[in-house]
PDB file of C-alpha atoms in Angstrom:
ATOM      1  CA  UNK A   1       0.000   0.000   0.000  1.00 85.00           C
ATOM      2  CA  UNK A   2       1.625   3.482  -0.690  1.00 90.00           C
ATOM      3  CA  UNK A   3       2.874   5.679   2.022  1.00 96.00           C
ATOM      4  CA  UNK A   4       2.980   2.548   4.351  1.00 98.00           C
ATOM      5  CA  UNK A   5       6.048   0.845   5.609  1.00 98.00           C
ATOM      6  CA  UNK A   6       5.984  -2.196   7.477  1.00 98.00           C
ATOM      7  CA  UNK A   7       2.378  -2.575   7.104  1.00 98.00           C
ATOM      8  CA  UNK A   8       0.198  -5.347   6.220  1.00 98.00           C
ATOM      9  CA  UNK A   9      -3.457  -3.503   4.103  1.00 98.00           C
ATOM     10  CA  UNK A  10      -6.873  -5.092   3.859  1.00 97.00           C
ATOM     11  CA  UNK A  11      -9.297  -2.802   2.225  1.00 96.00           C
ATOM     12  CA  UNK A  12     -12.722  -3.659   3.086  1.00 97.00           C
ATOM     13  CA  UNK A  13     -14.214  -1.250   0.826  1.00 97.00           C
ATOM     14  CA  UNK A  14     -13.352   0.281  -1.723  1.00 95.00           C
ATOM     15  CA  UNK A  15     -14.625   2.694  -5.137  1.00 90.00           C
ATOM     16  CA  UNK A  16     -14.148  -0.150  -6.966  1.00 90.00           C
ATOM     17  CA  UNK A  17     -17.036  -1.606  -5.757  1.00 84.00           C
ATOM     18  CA  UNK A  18     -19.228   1.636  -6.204  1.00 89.00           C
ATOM     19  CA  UNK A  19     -18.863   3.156  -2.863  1.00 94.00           C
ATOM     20  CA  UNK A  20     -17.877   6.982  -2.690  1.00 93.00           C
ATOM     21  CA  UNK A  21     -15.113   6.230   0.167  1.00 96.00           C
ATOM     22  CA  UNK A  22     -12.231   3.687   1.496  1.00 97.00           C
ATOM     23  CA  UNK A  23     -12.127   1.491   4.816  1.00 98.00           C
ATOM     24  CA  UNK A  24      -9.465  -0.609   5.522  1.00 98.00           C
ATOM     25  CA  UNK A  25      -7.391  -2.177   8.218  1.00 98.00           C
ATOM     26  CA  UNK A  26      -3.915  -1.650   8.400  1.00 98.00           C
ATOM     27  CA  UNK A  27      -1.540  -4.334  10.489  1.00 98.00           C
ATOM     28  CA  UNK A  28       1.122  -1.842  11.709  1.00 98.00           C
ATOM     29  CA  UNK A  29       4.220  -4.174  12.507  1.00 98.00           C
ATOM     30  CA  UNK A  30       7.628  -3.248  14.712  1.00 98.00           C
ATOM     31  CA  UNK A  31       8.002   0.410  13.690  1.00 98.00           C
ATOM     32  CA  UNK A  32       5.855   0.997  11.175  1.00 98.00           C
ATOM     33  CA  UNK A  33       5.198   4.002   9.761  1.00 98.00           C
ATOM     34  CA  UNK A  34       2.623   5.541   7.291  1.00 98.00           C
ATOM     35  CA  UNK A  35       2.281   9.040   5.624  1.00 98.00           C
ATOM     36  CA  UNK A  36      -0.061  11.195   4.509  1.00 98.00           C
ATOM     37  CA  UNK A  37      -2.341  10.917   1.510  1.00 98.00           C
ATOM     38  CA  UNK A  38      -2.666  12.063  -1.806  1.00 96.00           C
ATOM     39  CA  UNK A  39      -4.058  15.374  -2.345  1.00 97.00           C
ATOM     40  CA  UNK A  40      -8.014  16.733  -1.454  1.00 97.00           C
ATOM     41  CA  UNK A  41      -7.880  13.337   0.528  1.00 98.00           C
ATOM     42  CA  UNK A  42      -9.637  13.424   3.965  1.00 98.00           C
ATOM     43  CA  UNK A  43      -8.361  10.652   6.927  1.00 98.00           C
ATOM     44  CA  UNK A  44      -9.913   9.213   9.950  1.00 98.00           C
ATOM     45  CA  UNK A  45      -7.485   7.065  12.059  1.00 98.00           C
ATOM     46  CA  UNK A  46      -9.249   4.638  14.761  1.00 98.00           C
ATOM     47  CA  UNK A  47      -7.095   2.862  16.656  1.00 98.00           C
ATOM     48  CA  UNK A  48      -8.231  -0.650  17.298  1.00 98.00           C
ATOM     49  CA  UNK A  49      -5.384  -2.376  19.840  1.00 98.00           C
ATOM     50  CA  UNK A  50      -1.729  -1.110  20.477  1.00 98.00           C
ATOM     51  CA  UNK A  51      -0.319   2.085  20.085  1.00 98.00           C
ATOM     52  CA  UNK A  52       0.164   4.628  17.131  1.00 98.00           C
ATOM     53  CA  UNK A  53       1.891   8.144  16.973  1.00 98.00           C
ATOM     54  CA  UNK A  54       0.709  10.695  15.286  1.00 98.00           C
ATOM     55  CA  UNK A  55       2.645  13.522  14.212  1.00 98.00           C
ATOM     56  CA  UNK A  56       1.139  16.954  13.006  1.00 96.00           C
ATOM     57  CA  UNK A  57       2.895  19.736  12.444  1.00 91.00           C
ATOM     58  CA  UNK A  58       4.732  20.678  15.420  1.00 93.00           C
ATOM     59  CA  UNK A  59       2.757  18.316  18.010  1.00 95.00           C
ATOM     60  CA  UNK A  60       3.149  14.264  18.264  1.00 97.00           C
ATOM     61  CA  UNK A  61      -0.062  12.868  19.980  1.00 98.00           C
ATOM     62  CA  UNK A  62       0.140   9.175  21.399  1.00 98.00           C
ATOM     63  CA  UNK A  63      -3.169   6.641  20.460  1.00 98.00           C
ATOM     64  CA  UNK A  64      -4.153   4.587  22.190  1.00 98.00           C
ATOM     65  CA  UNK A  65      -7.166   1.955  21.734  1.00 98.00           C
ATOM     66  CA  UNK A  66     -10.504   3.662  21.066  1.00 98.00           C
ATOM     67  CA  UNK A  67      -8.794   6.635  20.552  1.00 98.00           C
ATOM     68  CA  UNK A  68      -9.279   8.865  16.560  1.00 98.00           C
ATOM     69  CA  UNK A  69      -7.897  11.262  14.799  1.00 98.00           C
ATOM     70  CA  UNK A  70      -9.557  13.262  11.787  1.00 98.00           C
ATOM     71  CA  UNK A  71      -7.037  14.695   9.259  1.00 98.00           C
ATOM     72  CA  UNK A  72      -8.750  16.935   6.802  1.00 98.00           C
ATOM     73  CA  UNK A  73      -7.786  17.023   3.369  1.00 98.00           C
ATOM     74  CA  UNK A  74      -4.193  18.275   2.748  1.00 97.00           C
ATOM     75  CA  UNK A  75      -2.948  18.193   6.370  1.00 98.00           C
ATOM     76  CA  UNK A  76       0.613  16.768   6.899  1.00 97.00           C
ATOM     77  CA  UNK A  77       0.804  14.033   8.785  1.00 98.00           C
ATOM     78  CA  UNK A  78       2.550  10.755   9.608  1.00 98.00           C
ATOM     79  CA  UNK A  79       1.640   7.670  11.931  1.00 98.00           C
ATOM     80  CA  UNK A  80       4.588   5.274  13.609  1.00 98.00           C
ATOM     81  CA  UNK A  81       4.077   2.474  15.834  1.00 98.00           C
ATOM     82  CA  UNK A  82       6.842   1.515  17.818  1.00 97.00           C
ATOM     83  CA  UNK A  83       5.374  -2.016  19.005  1.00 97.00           C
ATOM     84  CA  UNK A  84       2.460  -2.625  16.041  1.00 97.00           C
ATOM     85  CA  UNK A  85      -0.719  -1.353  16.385  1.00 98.00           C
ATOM     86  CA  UNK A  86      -3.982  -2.389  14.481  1.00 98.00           C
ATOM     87  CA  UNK A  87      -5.746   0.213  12.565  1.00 98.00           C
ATOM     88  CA  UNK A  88      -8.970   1.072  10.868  1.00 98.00           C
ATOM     89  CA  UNK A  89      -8.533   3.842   8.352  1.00 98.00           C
ATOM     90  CA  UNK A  90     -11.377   5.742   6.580  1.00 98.00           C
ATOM     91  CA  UNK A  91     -10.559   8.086   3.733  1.00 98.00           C
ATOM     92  CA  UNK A  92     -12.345  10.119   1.317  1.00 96.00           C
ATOM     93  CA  UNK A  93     -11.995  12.722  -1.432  1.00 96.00           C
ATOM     94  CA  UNK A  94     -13.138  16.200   0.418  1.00 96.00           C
ATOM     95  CA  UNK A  95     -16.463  16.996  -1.369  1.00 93.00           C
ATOM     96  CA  UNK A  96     -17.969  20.557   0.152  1.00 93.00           C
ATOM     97  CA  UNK A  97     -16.521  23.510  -1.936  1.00 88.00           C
ATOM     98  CA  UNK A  98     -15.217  26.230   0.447  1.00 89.00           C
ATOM     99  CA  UNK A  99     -15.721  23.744   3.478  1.00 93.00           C
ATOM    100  CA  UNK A 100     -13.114  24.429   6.561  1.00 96.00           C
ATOM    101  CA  UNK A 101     -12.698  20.826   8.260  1.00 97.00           C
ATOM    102  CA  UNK A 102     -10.109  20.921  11.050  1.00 98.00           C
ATOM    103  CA  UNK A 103      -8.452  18.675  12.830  1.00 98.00           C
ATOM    104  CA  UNK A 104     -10.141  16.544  15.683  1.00 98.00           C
ATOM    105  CA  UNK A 105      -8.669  14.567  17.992  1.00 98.00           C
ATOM    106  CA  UNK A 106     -10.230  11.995  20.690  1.00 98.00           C
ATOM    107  CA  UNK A 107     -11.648   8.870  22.727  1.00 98.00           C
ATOM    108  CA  UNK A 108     -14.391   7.241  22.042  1.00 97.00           C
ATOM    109  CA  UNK A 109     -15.320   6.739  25.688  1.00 95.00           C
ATOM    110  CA  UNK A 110     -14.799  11.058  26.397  1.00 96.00           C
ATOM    111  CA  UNK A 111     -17.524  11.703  23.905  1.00 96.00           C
ATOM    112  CA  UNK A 112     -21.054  12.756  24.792  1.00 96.00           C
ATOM    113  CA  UNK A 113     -24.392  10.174  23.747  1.00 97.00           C
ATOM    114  CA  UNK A 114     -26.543  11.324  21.368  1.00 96.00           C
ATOM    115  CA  UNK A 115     -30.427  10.696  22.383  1.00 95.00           C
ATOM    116  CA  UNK A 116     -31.817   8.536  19.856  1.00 93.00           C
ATOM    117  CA  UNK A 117     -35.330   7.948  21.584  1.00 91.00           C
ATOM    118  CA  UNK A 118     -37.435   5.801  20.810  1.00 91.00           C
ATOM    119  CA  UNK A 119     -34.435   4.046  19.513  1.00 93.00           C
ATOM    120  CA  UNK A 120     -32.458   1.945  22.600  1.00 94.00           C
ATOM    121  CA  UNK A 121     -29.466   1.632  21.585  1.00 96.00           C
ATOM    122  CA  UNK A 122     -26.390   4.607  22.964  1.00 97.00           C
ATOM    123  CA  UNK A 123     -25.130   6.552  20.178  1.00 98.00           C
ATOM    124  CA  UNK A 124     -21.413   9.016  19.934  1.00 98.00           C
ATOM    125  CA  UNK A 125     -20.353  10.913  16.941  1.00 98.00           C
ATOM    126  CA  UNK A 126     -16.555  11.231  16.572  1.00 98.00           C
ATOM    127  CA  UNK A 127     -16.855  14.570  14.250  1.00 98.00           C
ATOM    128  CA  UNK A 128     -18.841  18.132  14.602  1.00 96.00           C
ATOM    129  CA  UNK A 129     -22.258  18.088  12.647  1.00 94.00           C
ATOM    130  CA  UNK A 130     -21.805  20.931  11.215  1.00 95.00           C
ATOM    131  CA  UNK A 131     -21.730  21.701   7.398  1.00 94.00           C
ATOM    132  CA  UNK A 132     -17.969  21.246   6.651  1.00 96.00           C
ATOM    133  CA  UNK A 133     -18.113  17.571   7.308  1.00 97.00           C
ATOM    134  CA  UNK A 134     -18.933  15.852   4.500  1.00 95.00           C
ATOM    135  CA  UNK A 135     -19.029  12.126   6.768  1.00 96.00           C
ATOM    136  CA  UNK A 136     -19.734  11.585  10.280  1.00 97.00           C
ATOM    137  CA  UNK A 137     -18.481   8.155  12.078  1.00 98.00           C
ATOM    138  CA  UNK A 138     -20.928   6.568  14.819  1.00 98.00           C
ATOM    139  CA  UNK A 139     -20.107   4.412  17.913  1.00 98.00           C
ATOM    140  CA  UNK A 140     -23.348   2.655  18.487  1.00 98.00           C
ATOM    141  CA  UNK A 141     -23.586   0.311  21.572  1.00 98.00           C
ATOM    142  CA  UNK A 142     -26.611  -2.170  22.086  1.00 98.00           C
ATOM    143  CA  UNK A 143     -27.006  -4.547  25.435  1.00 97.00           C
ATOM    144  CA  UNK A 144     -28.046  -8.557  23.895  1.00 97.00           C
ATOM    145  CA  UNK A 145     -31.619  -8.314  22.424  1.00 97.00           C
ATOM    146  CA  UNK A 146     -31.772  -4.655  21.304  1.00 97.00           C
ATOM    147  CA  UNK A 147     -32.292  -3.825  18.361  1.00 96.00           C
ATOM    148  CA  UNK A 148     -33.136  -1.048  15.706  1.00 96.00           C
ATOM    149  CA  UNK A 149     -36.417   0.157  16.337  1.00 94.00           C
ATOM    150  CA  UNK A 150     -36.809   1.305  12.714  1.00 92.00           C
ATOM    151  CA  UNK A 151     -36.196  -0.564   9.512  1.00 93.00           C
ATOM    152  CA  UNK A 152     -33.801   2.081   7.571  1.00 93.00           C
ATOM    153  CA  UNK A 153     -33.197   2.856   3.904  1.00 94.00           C
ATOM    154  CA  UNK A 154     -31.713   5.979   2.783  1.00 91.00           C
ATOM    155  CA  UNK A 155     -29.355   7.573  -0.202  1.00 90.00           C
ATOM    156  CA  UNK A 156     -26.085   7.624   2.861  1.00 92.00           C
ATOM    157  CA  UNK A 157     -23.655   5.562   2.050  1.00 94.00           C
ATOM    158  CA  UNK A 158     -22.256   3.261   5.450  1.00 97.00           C
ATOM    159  CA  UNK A 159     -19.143   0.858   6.043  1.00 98.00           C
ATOM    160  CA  UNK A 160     -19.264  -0.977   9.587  1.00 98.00           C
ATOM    161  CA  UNK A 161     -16.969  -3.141  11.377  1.00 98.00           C
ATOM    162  CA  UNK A 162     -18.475  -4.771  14.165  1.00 98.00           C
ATOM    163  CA  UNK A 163     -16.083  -4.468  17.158  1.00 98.00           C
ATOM    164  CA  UNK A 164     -17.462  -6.209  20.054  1.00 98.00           C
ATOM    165  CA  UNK A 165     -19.912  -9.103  20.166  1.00 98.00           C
ATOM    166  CA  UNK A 166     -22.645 -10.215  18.317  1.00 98.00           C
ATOM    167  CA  UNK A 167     -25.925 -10.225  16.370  1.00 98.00           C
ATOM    168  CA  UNK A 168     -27.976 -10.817  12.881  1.00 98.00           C
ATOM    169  CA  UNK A 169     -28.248  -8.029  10.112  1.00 98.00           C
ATOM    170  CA  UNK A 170     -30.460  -7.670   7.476  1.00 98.00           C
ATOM    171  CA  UNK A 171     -29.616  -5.925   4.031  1.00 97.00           C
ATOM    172  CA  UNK A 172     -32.560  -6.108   1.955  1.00 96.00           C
ATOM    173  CA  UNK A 173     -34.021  -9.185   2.217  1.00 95.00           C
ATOM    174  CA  UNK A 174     -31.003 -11.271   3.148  1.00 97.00           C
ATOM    175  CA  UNK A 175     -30.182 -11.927   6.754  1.00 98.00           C
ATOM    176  CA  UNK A 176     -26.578 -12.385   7.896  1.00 98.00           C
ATOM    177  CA  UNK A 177     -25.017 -13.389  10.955  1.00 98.00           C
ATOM    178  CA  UNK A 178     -22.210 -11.089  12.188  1.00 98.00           C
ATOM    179  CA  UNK A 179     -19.802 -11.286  14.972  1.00 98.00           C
ATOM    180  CA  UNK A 180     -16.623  -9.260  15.877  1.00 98.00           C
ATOM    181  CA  UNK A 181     -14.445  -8.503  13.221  1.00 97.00           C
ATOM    182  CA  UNK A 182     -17.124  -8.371  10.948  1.00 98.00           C
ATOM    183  CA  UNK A 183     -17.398  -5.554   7.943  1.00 98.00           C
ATOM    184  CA  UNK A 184     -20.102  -4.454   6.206  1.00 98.00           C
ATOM    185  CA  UNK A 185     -20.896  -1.902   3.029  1.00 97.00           C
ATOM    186  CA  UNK A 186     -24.131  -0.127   2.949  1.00 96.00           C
ATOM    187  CA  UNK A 187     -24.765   0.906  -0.608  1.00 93.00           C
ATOM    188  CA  UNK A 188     -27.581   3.666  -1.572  1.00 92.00           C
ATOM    189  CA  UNK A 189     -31.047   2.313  -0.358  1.00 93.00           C
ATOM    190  CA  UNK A 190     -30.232  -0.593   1.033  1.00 95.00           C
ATOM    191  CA  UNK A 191     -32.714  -1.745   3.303  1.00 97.00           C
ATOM    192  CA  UNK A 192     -31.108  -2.612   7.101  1.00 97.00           C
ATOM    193  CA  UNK A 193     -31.792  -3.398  10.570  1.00 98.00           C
ATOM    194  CA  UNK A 194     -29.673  -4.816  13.545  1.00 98.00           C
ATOM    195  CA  UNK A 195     -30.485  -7.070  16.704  1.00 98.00           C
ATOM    196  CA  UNK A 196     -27.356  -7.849  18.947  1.00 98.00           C
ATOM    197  CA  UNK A 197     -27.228 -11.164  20.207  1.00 97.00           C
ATOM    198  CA  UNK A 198     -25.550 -13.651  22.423  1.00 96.00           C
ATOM    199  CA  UNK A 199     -24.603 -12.812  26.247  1.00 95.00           C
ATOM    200  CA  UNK A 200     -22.428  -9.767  26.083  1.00 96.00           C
ATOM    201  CA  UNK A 201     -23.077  -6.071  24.575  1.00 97.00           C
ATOM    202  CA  UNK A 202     -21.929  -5.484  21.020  1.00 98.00           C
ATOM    203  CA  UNK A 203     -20.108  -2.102  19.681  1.00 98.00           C
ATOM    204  CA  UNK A 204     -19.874  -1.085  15.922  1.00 98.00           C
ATOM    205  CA  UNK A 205     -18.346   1.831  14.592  1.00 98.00           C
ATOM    206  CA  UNK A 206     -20.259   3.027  11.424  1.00 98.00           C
ATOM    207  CA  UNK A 207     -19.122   5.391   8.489  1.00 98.00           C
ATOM    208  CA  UNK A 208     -22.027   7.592   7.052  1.00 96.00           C
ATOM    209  CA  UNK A 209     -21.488  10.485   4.404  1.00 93.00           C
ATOM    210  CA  UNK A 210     -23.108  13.697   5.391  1.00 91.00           C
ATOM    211  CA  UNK A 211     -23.751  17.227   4.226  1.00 83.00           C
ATOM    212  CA  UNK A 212     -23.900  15.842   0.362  1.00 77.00           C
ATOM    213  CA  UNK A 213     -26.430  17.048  -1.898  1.00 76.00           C
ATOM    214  CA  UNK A 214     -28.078  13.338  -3.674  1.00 76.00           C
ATOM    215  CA  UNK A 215     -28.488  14.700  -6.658  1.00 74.00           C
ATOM    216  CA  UNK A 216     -24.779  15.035  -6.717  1.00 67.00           C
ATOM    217  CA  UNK A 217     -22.736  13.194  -4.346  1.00 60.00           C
ATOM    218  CA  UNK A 218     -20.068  10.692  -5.137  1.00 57.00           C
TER     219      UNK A 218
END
């Protein structure tokens, strides 16, 4: 994968399959190392075990598990991991004219929950909502036998890795058992619902593309 060094690449998704952003994993070994990327290309950095170090202009911020990092488009950047880490890595191409993204910074667990009601399940977005966000990622936590209280379908695009536990999804009319470790591409009007399952709550982080006009987005 360009701009990584002793780094093993699994992309998930992809445009190659239609979708208007990347997600992949990246297996960070004994100091590896990773920069930037190419230009009017937007980064979010999740770290999923070990620790990665980000370096930003003058400031070098150490993260840990559950910790992110959004780099807008253009930013200079690089990641090293002394030890290995495992990563998930979204990018995009920036898509709001004039938009002013900055950089964010943060834990999962320091973020505030959204209320969802009537929906059950506890919700945290890791970026502002404002209007020069083009995506959004979601931390959504459900205790065994929750579930979405709402069949959904709508023009957002979403790419999901299950994180903790367990449960049954449905994409259209096709019903698939997913566990930990799990991804999953949402294309355009897809019809999908969750129930977690087994004996112990399951996490999923959750890409969705924001701000976009649907006549135009891509």
């Amino acid at each position: 994968m360009p701009g990584w060094k002793q780094t093993l690449t699994a992309h998930l998704i992809s445009r190659a399959k239609g979708a208007n952003f990347a997600m992949y994993l990246a297996d960070m070994k004994t100091n590896a190392s990773a920069t930037a990327p190419g230009a009017g290309i937007e980064r979010l950095i999740f770290v999923l075990d070990g620790v990665v170090k980000l370096y930003h202009g003058s400031k070098t911020t150490a993260l840990h598990a559950d910790d992110y990092a959004y780099m807008p488009p253009d930013t200079p950047h690089s990641l090293h991991a002394d030890q290995g880490a495992g990563v998930l890595i979204y990018e995009r191409v920036y898509a709001i004219q004039e938009g002013k993204p900055q950089v964010h910074i943060g834990s999962t667990s320091k973020q505030p929950t959204v209320d969802v009601a009537p929906e059950v399940f506890v919700l945290r977005k890791l970026l502002p909502q404002t209007a020069d966000y083009d995506f959004n990622i979601h931390i959504m936590d459900f205790r065994p036998g929750e579930y979405l209280y709402v069949k959904e379908i709508h023009y957002n695009q979403h790419g999901l890795l299950l994180l903790q536990g367990q449960g049954i999804y449905r994409l259209a009319n096709n019903w698939y058992p997913v566990q930990a470790g799990d991804a999953i591409w949402m294309a355009p009007y897809v019809i999908q619902w969750y129930a977690a399952l087994g004996n112990q709550n399951s996490r999923y982080i959750l890409y969705k593309d924001t701000t976009l006009d649907p006549l135009i987005a891509s």
